[in-house]
CSV table of C-alpha atoms in Angstrom, one decimal:
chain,number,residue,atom,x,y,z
A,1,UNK,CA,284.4,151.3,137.3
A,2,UNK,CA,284.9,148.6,140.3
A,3,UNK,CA,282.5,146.3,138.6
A,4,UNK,CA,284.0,146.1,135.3
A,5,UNK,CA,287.7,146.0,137.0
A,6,UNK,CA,287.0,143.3,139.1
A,7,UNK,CA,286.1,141.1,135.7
A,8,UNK,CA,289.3,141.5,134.3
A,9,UNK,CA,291.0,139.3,137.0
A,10,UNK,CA,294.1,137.0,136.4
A,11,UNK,CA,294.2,135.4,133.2
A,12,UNK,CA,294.8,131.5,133.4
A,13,UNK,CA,298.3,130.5,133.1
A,14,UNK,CA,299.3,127.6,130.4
A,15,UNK,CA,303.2,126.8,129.7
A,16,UNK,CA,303.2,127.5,125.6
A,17,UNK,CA,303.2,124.7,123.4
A,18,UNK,CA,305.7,125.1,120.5
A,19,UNK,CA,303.9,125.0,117.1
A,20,UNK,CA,304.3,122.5,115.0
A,21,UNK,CA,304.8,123.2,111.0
A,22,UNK,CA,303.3,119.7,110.3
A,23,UNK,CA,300.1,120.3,112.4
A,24,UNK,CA,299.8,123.8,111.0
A,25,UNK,CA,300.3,122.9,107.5
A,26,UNK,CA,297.3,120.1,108.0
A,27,UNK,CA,295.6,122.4,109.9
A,28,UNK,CA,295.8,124.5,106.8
A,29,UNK,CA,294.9,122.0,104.0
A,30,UNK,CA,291.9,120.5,102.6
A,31,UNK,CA,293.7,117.2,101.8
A,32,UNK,CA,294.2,115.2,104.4
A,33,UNK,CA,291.4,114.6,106.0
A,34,UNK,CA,289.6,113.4,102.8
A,35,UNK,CA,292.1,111.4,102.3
A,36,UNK,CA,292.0,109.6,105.8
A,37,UNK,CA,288.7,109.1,105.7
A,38,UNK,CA,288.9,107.2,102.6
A,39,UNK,CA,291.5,105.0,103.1
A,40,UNK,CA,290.0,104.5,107.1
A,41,UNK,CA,286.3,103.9,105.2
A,42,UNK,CA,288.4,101.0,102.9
A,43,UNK,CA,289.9,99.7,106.0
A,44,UNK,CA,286.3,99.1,107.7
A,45,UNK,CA,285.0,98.0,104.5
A,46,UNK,CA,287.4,94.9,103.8
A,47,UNK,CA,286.2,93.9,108.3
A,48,UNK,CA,282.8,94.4,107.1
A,49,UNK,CA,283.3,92.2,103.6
A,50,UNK,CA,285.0,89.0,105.6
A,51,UNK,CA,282.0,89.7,108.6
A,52,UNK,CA,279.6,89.4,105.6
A,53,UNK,CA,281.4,86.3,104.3
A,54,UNK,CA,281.8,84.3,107.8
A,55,UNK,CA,277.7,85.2,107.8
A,56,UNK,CA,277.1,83.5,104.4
A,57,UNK,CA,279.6,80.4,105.3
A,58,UNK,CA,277.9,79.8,108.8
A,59,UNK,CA,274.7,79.6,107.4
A,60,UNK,CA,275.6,77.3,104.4
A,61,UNK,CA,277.3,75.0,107.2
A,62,UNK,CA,274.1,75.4,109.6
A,63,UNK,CA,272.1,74.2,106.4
A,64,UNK,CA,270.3,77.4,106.9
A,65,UNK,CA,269.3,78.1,103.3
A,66,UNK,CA,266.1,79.8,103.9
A,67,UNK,CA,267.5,82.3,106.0
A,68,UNK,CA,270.1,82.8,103.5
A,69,UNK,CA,267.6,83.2,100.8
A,70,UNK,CA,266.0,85.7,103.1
A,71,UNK,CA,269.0,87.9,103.1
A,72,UNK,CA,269.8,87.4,99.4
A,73,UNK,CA,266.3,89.2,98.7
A,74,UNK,CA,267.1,92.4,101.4
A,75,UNK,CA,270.8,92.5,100.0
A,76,UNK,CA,268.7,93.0,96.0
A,77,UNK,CA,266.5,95.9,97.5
A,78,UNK,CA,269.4,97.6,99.2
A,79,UNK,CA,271.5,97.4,96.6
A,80,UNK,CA,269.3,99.8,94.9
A,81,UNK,CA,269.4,102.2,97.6
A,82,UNK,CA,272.8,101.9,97.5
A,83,UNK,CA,272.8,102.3,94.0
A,84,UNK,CA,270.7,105.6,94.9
A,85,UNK,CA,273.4,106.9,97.2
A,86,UNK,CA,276.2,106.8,94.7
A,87,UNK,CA,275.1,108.3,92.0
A,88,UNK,CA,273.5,111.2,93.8
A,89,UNK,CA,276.6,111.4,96.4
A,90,UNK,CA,279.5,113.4,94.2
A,91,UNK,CA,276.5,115.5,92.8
A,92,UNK,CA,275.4,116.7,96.1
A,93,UNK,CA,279.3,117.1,96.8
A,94,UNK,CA,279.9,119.5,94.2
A,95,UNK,CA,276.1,121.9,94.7
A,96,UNK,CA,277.3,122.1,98.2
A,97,UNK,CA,280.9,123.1,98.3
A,98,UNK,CA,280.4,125.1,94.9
A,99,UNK,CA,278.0,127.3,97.4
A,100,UNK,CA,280.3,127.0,100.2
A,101,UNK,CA,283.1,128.5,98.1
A,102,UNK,CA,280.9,131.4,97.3
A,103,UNK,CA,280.1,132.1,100.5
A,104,UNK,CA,284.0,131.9,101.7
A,105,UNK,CA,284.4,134.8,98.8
A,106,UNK,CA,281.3,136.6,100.2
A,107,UNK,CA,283.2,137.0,103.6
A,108,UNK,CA,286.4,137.5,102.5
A,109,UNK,CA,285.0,141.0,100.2
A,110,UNK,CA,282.7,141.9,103.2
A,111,UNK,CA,285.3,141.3,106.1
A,112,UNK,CA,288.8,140.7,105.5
A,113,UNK,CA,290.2,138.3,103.5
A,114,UNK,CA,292.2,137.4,106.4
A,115,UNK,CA,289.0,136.2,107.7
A,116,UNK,CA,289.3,133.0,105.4
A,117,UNK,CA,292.0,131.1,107.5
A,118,UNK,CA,288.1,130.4,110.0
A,119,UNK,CA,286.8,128.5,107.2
A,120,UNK,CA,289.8,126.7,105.8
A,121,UNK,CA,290.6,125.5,109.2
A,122,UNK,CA,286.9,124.8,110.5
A,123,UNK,CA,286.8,120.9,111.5
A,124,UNK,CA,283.3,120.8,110.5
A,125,UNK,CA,283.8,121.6,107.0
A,126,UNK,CA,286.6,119.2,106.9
A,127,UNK,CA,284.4,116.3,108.6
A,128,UNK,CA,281.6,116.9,106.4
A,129,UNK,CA,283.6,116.9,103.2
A,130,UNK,CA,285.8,113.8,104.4
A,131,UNK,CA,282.6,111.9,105.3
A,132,UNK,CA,280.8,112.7,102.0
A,133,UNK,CA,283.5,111.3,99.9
A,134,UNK,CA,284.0,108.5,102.5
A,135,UNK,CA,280.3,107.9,101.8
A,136,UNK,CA,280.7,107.9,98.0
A,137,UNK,CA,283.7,105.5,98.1
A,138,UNK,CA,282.0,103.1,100.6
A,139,UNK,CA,279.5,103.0,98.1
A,140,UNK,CA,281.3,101.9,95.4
A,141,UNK,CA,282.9,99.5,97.3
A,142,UNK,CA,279.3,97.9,98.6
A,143,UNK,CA,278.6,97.8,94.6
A,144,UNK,CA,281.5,95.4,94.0
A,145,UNK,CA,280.3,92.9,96.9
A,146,UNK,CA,276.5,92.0,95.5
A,147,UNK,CA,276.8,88.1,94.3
A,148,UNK,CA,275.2,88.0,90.8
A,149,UNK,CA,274.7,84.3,91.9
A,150,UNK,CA,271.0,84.0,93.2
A,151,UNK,CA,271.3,79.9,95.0
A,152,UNK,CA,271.6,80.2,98.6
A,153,UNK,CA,273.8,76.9,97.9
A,154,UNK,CA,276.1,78.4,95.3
A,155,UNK,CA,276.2,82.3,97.2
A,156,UNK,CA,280.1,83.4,98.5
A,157,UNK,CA,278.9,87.1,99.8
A,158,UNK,CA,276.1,88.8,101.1
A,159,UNK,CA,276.8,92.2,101.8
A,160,UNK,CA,274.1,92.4,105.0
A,161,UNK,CA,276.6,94.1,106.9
A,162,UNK,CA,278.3,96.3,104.2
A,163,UNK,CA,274.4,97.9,103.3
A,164,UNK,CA,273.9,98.6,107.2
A,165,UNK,CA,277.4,100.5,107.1
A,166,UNK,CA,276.3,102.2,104.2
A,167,UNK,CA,272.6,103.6,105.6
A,168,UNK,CA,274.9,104.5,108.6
A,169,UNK,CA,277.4,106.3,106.6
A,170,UNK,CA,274.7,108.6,105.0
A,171,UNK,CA,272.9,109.2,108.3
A,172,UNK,CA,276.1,110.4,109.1
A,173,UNK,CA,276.2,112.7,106.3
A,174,UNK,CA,273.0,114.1,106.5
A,175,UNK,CA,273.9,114.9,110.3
A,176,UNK,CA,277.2,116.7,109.4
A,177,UNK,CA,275.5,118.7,106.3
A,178,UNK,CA,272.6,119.7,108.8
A,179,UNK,CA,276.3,121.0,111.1
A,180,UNK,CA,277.8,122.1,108.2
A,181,UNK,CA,275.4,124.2,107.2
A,182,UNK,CA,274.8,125.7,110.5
A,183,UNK,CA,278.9,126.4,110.7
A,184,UNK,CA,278.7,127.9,107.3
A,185,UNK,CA,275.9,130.5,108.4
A,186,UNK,CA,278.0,131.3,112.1
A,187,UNK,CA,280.8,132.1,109.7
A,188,UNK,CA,279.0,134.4,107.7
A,189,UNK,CA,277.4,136.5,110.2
A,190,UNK,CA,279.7,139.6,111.2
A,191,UNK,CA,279.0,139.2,114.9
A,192,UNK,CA,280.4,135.4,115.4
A,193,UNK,CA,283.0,136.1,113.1
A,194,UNK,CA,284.5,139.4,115.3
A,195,UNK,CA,283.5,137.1,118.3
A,196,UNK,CA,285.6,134.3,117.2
A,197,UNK,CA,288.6,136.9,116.5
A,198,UNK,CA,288.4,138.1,119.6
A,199,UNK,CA,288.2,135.1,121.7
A,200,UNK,CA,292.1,133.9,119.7
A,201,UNK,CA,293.2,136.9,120.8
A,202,UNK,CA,292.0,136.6,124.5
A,203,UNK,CA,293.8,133.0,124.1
A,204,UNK,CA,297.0,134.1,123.5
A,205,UNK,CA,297.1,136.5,126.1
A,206,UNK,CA,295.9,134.1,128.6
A,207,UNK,CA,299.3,132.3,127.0
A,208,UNK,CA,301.7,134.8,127.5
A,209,UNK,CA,303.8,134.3,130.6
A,210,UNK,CA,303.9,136.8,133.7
A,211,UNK,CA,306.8,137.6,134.6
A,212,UNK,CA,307.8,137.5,138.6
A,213,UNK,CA,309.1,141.0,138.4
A,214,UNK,CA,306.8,142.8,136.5
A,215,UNK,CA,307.6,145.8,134.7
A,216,UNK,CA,311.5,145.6,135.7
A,217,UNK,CA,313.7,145.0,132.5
A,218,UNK,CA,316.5,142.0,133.0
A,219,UNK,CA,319.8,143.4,132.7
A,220,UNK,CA,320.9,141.1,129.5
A,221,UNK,CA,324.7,143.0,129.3
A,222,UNK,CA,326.2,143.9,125.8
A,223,UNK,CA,325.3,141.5,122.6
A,224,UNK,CA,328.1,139.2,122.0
A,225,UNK,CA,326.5,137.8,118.8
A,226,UNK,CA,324.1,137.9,116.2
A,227,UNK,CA,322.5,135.0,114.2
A,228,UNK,CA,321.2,135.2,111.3
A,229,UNK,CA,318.1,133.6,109.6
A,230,UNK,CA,319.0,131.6,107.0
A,231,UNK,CA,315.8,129.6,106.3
A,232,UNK,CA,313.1,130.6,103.7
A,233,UNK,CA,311.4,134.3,103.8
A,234,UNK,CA,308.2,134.3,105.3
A,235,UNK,CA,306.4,135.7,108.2
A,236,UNK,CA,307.3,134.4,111.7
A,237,UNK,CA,304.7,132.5,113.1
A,238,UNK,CA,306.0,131.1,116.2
A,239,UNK,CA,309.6,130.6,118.4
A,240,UNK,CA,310.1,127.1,120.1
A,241,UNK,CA,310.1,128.8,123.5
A,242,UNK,CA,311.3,125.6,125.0
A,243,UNK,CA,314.3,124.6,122.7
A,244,UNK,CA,315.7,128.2,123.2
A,245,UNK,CA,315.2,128.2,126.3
A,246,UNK,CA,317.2,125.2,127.0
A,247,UNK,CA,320.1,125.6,124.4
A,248,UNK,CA,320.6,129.3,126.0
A,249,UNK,CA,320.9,127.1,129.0
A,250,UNK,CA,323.6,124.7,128.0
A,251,UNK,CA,325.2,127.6,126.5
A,252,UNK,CA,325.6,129.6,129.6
A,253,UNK,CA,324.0,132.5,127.5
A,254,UNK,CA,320.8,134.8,127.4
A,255,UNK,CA,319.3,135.0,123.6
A,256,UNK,CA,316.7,137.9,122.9
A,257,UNK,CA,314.6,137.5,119.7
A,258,UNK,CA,315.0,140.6,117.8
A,259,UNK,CA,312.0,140.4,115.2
A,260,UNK,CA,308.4,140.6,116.3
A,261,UNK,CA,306.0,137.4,115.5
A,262,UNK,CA,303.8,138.5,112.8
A,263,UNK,CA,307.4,140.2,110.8
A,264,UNK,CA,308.3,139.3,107.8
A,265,UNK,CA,311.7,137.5,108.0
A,266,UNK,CA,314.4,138.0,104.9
A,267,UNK,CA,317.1,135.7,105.2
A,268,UNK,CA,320.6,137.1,106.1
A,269,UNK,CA,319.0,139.6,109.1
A,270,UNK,CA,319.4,139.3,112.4
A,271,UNK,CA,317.0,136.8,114.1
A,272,UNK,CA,319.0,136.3,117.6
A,273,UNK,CA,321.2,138.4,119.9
A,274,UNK,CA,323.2,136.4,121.9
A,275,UNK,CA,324.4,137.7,125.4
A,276,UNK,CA,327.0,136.8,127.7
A,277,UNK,CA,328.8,134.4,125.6
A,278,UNK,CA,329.3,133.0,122.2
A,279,UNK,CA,326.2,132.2,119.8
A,280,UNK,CA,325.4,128.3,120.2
A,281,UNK,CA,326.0,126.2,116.8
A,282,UNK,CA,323.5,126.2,114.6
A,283,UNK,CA,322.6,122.5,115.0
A,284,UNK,CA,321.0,123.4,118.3
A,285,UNK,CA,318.9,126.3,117.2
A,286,UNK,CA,317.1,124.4,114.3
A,287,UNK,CA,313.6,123.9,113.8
A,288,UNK,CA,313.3,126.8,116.8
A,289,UNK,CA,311.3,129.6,114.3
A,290,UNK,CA,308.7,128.4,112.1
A,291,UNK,CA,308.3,130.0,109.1
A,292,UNK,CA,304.9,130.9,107.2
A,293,UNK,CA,303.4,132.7,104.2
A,294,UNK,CA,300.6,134.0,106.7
A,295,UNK,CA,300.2,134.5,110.4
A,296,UNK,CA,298.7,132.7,112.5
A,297,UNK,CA,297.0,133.3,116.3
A,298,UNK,CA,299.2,131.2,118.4
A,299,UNK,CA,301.9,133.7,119.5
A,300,UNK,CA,300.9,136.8,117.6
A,301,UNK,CA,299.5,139.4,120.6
A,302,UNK,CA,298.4,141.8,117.5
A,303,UNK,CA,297.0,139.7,114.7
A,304,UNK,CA,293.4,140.2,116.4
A,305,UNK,CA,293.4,143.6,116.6
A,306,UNK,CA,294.4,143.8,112.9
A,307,UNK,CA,291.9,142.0,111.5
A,308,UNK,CA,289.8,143.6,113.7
A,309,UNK,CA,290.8,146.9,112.5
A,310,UNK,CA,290.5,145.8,108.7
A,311,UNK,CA,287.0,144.8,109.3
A,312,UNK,CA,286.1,148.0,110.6
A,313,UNK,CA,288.0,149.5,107.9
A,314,UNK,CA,285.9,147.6,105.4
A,315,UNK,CA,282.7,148.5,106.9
A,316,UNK,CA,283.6,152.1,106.5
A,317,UNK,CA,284.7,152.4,103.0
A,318,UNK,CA,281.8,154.0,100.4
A,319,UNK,CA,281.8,150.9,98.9
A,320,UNK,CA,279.9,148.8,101.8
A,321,UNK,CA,278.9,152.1,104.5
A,322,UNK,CA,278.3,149.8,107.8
A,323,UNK,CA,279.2,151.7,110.7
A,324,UNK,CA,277.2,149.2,112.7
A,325,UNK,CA,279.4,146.9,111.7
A,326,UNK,CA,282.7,149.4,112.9
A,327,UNK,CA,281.2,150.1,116.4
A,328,UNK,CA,280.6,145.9,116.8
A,329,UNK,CA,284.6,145.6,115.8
A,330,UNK,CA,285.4,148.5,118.5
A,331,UNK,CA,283.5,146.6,121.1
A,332,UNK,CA,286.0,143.9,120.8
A,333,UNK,CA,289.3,146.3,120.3
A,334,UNK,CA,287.9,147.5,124.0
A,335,UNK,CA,287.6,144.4,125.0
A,336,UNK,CA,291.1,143.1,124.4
A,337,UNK,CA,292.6,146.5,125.5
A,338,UNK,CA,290.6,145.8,129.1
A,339,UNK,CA,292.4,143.1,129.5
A,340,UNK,CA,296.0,143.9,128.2
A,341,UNK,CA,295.8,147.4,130.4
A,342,UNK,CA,297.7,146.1,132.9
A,343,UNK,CA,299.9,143.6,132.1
A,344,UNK,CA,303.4,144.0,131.3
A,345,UNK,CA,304.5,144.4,127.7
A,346,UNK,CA,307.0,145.7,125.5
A,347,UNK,CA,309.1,141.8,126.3
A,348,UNK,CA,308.8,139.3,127.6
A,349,UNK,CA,311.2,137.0,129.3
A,350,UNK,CA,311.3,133.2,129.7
A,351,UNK,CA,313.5,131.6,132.8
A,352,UNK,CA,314.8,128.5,133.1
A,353,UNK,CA,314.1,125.9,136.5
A,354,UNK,CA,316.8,128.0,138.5
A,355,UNK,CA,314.7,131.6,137.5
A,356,UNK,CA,317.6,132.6,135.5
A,357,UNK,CA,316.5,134.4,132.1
A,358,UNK,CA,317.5,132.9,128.8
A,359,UNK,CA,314.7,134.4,126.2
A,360,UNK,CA,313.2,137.6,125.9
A,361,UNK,CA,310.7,137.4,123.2
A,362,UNK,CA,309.4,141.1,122.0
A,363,UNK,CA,305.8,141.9,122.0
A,364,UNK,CA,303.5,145.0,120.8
A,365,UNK,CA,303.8,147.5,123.3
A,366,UNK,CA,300.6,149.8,125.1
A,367,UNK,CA,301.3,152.4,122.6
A,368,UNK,CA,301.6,150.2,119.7
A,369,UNK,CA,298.2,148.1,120.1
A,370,UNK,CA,296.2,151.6,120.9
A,371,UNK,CA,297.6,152.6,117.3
A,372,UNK,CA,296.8,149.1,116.1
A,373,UNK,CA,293.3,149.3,117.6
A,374,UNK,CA,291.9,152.9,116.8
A,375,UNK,CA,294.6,154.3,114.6
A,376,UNK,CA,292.9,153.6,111.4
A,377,UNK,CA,289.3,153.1,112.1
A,378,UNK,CA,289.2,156.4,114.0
A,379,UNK,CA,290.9,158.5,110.8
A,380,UNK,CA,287.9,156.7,108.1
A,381,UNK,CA,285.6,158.0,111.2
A,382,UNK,CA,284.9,161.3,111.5
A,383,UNK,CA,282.0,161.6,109.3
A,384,UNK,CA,280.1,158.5,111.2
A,385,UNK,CA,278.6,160.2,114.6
A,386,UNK,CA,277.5,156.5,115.3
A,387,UNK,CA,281.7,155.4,114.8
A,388,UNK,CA,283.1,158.3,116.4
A,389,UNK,CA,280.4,158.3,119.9
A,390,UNK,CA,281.5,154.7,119.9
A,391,UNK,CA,285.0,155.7,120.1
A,392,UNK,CA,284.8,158.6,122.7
A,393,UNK,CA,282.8,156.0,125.1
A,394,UNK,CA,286.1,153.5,124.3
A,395,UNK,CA,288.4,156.1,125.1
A,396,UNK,CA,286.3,156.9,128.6
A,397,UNK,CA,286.2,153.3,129.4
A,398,UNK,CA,289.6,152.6,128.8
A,399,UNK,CA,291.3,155.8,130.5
A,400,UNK,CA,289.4,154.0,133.7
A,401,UNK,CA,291.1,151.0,133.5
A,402,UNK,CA,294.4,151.7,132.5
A,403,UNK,CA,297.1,152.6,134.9
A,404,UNK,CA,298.3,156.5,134.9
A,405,UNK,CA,301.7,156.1,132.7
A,406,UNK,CA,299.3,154.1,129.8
A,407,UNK,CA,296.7,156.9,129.9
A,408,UNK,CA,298.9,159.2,126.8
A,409,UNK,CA,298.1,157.0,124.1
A,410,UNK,CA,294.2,157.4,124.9
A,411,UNK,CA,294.4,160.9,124.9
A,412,UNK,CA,296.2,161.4,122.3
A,413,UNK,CA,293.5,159.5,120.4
A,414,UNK,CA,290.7,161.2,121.8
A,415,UNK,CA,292.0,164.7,120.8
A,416,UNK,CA,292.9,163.7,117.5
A,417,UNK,CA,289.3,162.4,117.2
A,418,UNK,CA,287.8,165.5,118.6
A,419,UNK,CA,290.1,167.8,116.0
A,420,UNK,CA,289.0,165.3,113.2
A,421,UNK,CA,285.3,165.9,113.9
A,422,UNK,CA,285.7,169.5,114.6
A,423,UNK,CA,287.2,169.8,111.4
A,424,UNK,CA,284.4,167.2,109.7
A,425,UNK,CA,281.0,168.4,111.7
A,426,UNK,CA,279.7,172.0,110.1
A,427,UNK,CA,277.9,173.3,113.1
A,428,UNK,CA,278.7,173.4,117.0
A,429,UNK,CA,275.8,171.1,117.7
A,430,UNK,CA,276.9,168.3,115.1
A,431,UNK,CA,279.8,168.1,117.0
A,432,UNK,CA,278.7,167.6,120.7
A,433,UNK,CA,276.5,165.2,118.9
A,434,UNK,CA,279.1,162.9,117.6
A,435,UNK,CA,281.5,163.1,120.1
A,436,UNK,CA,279.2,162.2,122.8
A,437,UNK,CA,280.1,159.1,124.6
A,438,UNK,CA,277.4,156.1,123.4
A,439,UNK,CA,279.0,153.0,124.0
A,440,UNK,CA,276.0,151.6,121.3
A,441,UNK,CA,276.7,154.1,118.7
A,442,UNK,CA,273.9,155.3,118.1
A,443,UNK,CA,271.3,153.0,120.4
């Protein structure tokens, strides 16, 4: 019990950074970065054209004809590797993220399709498919450069240093597809995938501040005014923590966030309570929610633990029957439970330089993330001994590290477990079996 306390220690303490739609939606797009890397690869290829041309000119001044002559001849046999690399180029483009698209639909049946957001937003996959058709563009571009003119004397381009760009260029590719590929395969195995959930979660707790008075509620005094959302519907992804901050501020007033992030906002309801004064105009509290058709990690305390739930879900349905698969998603709903036993939930609150509060942004509370956690998996459960020892050695663990008024929630659990496998397990000895403590499962 010490050992494992003395881990969970303070969690490092960042001031939030406001998301920013822009970001997100490039984030979130397969677009841009293509399209950078084109018009970036044309950019270096009209430097590398006039560094080709100033080659050719100095040399004709020089008188250097033979040398010229020389690099007429390598320019020919690279332009058929060149040649090579273009027409082969789109082709490989295609095999590859033909498969990778496959693969995305693999994970999002086996897992969650939640899961997908990892590989639409993994910079690999974007590097490797913005260098490949950087690649294939460079390449066409090289073609357009070879001098049909074979007289040193008569010769306006050689394209020495557009060819070297070029071999460079697919070096490059053949480094990030080697990445790539490697990526790809992370993504698809269960493990790195829960691992990866986990570690956003653990993020965003790290990001939540502490307040100085833990656990005592601010006295916010009766709501003077509501405010309405009036922007699109969509899920709430994240609140400008600093821009409320300060217009609550100027305002003389404290504002407390009434929806969760992660809800789904409708417009017309109630977004903001305002207390102690009048609501600020609506000027000042633009571009202060941000707005989304999913959710995203950044302030969301619960998404982790619900895709972590769905996965274990998933693996217990008929259809796919991994338990193993359950008890590895459990070992990460512990996890993030650890380290949420003991700090403060339910709100949060966000002061100004004097201390004063001006925001209290809502969060899940104990009670709610337990049910998030265990709720579901444990009900699909009762018929896996591996699942449900998993769960009575979570429920032990956790009622070691939580402090006495968060222990309810855990027992409730446990008891409903135990009544669930009583009523599952036909003979006394089936039961002590599966409700035996095995933080493995089943080794």
């Amino acid at each position: 019990m010490s050992d494992w306390m003395v881990t969970q220690g303070p969690l490092p303490r960042r001031r939030p950074r406001a998301l920013s739609p822009l970001r997100e939606h490039l984030r979130d797009t397969f677009w841009f970065a293509p399209t950078a890397a084109m018009v970036g690869v044309f950019a270096v290829w009209l430097v590398a054209q006039e560094l080709d041309a100033a080659l050719v000119r100095s040399l004709q001044d020089d008188g250097d004809f033979d040398t010229l002559a020389d690099l007429l001849r390598f320019a020919d046999d690279a332009k058929a590797v060149v040649s090579a690399v273009g027409s082969a180029m789109m082709t490989f483009i295609g095999v590859v993220f033909s498969i990778s698209l496959v693969a995305v639909q693999m994970a999002s049946g086996q897992f969650t399709p939640r899961v997908v957001r990892l590989f639409v937003r993994s910079r690999i996959t974007k590097a490797t498919f913005a260098v490949f058709l950087a690649t294939f563009v460079l390449t066409l571009l090289v073609l357009t450069s070879y001098d049909s003119k074979a007289d040193p004397r008569a010769a306006t381009s050689v394209p020495l240093v557009q060819s070297v760009l070029t071999l460079l260029m697919v070096a490059l590719s053949l480094l990030l597809f080697v990445l790539y590929v490697n990526a790809t395969l992370r993504l698809m195995r269960v493990s790195h995938v829960i691992a990866r959930i986990a570690a956003e979660s653990l993020r965003v707790a790290a990001l939540m501040p502490v307040p100085a008075g833990a656990g005592e509620d601010p006295d916010l005094g009766p709501v003077t005014a509501w405010v309405a959302h009036e922007g699109r519907a969509g899920v709430l992804r994240d609140v400008n923590v600093a821009r409320l901050v300060r217009v609550a501020r100027g305002h003389g007033v404290v504002l407390r966030l009434v929806p969760r992030t992660g809800d789904f906002l409708v417009p017309g309801t109630p977004v903001l309570a305002v207390h102690g004064g009048t609501a600020p105009p609506r000027r000042a509290l633009r571009y202060a929610l941000s707005v989304g058709v999913e959710r995203t990690f950044h302030q969301d305390l619960a998404f982790g633990l619900r895709q972590l739930s769905d996965i274990g879900l998933r693996a217990l349905s008929p259809a796919v029957n991994d338990p193993t698969t359950a008890v590895q998603a459990l070992d990460r709903v512990v996890q993030i439970l650890a380290t949420l036993s003991r700090r403060p939930l339910d709100a949060v609150p966000h002061r100004d330089r004097r201390g004063t509060v001006r925001l209290v942004r809502p969060v899940p509370g104990w009670a709610e993330l337990v049910d998030l956690g265990f709720t579901e998996v444990r009900a699909c459960a009762a018929g896996s001994p591996q699942v449900t020892r998993r769960l009575s050695a979570a429920f032990d663990d956790l009622l070691l590290l939580v402090p006495q008024e968060r222990r309810a929630p855990l027992l409730r659990h446990r008891e409903l477990l135990r009544q669930a496998v009583e009523r599952t397990a036909p003979t006394p000895a089936d039961r002590a079996f599966a409700l035996r403590p095995d933080r493995q499962g089943i080794g």
